Short mmCIF file of C-alpha atoms in Angstrom, two decimals:
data_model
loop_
_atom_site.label_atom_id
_atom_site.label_comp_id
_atom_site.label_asym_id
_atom_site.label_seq_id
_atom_site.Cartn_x
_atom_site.Cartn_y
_atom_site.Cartn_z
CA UNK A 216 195.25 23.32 -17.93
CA UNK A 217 195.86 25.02 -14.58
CA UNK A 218 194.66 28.21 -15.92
CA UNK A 219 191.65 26.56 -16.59
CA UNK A 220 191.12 24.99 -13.18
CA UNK A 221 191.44 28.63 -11.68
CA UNK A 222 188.97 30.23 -13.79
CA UNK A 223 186.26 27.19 -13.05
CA UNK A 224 187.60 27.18 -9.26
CA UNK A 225 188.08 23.60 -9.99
CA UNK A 226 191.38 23.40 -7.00
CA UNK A 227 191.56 19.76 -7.00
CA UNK A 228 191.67 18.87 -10.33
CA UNK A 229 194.46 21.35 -10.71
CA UNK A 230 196.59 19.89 -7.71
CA UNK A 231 195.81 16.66 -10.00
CA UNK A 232 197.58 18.19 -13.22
CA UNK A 233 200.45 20.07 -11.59
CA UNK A 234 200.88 16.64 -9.58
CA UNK A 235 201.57 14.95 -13.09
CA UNK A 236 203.14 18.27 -14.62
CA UNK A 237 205.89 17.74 -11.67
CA UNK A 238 206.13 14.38 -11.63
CA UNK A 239 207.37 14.45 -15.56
CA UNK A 240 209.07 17.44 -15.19
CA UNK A 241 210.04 18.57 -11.42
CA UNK A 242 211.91 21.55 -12.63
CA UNK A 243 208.80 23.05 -14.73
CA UNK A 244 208.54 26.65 -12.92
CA UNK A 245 204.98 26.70 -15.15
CA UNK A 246 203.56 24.23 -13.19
CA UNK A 247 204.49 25.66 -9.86
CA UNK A 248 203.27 28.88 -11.03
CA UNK A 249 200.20 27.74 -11.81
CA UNK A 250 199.14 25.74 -8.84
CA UNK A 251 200.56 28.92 -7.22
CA UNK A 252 198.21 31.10 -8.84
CA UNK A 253 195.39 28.99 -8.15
CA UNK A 254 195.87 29.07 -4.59
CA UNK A 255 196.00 33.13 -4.25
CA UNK A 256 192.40 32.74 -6.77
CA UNK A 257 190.98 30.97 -4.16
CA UNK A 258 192.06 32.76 -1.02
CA UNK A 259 194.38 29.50 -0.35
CA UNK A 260 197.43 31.75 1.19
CA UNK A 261 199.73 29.26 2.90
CA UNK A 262 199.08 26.84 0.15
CA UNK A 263 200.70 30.03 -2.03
CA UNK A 264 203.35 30.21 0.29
CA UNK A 265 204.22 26.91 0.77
CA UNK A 266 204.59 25.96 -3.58
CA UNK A 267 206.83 29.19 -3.46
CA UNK A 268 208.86 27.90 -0.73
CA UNK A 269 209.59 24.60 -2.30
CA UNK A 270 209.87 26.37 -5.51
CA UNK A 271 212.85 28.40 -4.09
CA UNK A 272 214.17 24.98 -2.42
CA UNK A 273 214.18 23.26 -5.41
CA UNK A 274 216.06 26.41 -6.99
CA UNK A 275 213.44 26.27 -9.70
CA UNK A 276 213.46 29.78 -11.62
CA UNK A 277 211.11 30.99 -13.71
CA UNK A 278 212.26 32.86 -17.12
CA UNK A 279 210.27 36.57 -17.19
CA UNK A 280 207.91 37.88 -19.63
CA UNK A 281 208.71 39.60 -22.47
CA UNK A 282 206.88 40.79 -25.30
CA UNK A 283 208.84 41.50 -28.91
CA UNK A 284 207.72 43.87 -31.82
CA UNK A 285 209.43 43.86 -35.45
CA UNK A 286 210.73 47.75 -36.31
CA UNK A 287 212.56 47.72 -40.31
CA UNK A 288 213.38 43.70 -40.08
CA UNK A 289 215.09 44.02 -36.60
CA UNK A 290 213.31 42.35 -33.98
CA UNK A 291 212.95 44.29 -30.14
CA UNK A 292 212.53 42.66 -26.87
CA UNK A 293 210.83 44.12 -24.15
CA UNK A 294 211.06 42.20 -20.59
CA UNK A 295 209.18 43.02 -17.72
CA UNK A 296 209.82 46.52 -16.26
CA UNK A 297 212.23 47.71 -19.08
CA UNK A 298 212.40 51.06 -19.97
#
């Protein structure tokens, strides 16, 4: 939904959903990151910095990406920057 509203530029519709995605859940680190990145899509800097602020107030974390393959029925994870 807030990728959505970034690719159509669509900024106040996604304050809209990330509004509601907050108000359900305030600890949802999707929804900040969202509204976040649509900010920084639309040039919107101290909006960025101000969702990452109260992110980091409300000591919500988010959980990094990882990607997992299958090798002889054992299963791999990869996280971001492993090597």
């Amino acid at each position: 939904w807030l990728g959505s509203c970034r690719i159509h530029c669509s900024i106040h519709r996604g304050e809209y959903a990330a509004e509601n995605a907050l108000w359900l859940d305030p600890q949802c680190a999707s929804a900040y990151v969202g509204l976040s990145n649509l900010y920084s899509a639309a040039g919107r800097w101290d909006d960025v910095a101000k969702v990452r602020k109260l992110m980091m107030d409300r000591e919500v974390k988010k959980e990094p990406g990882y990607s997992w393959i299958e090798v002889n029925n054992e299963v791999h994870n990869f996280f971001v920057e492993d090597r």
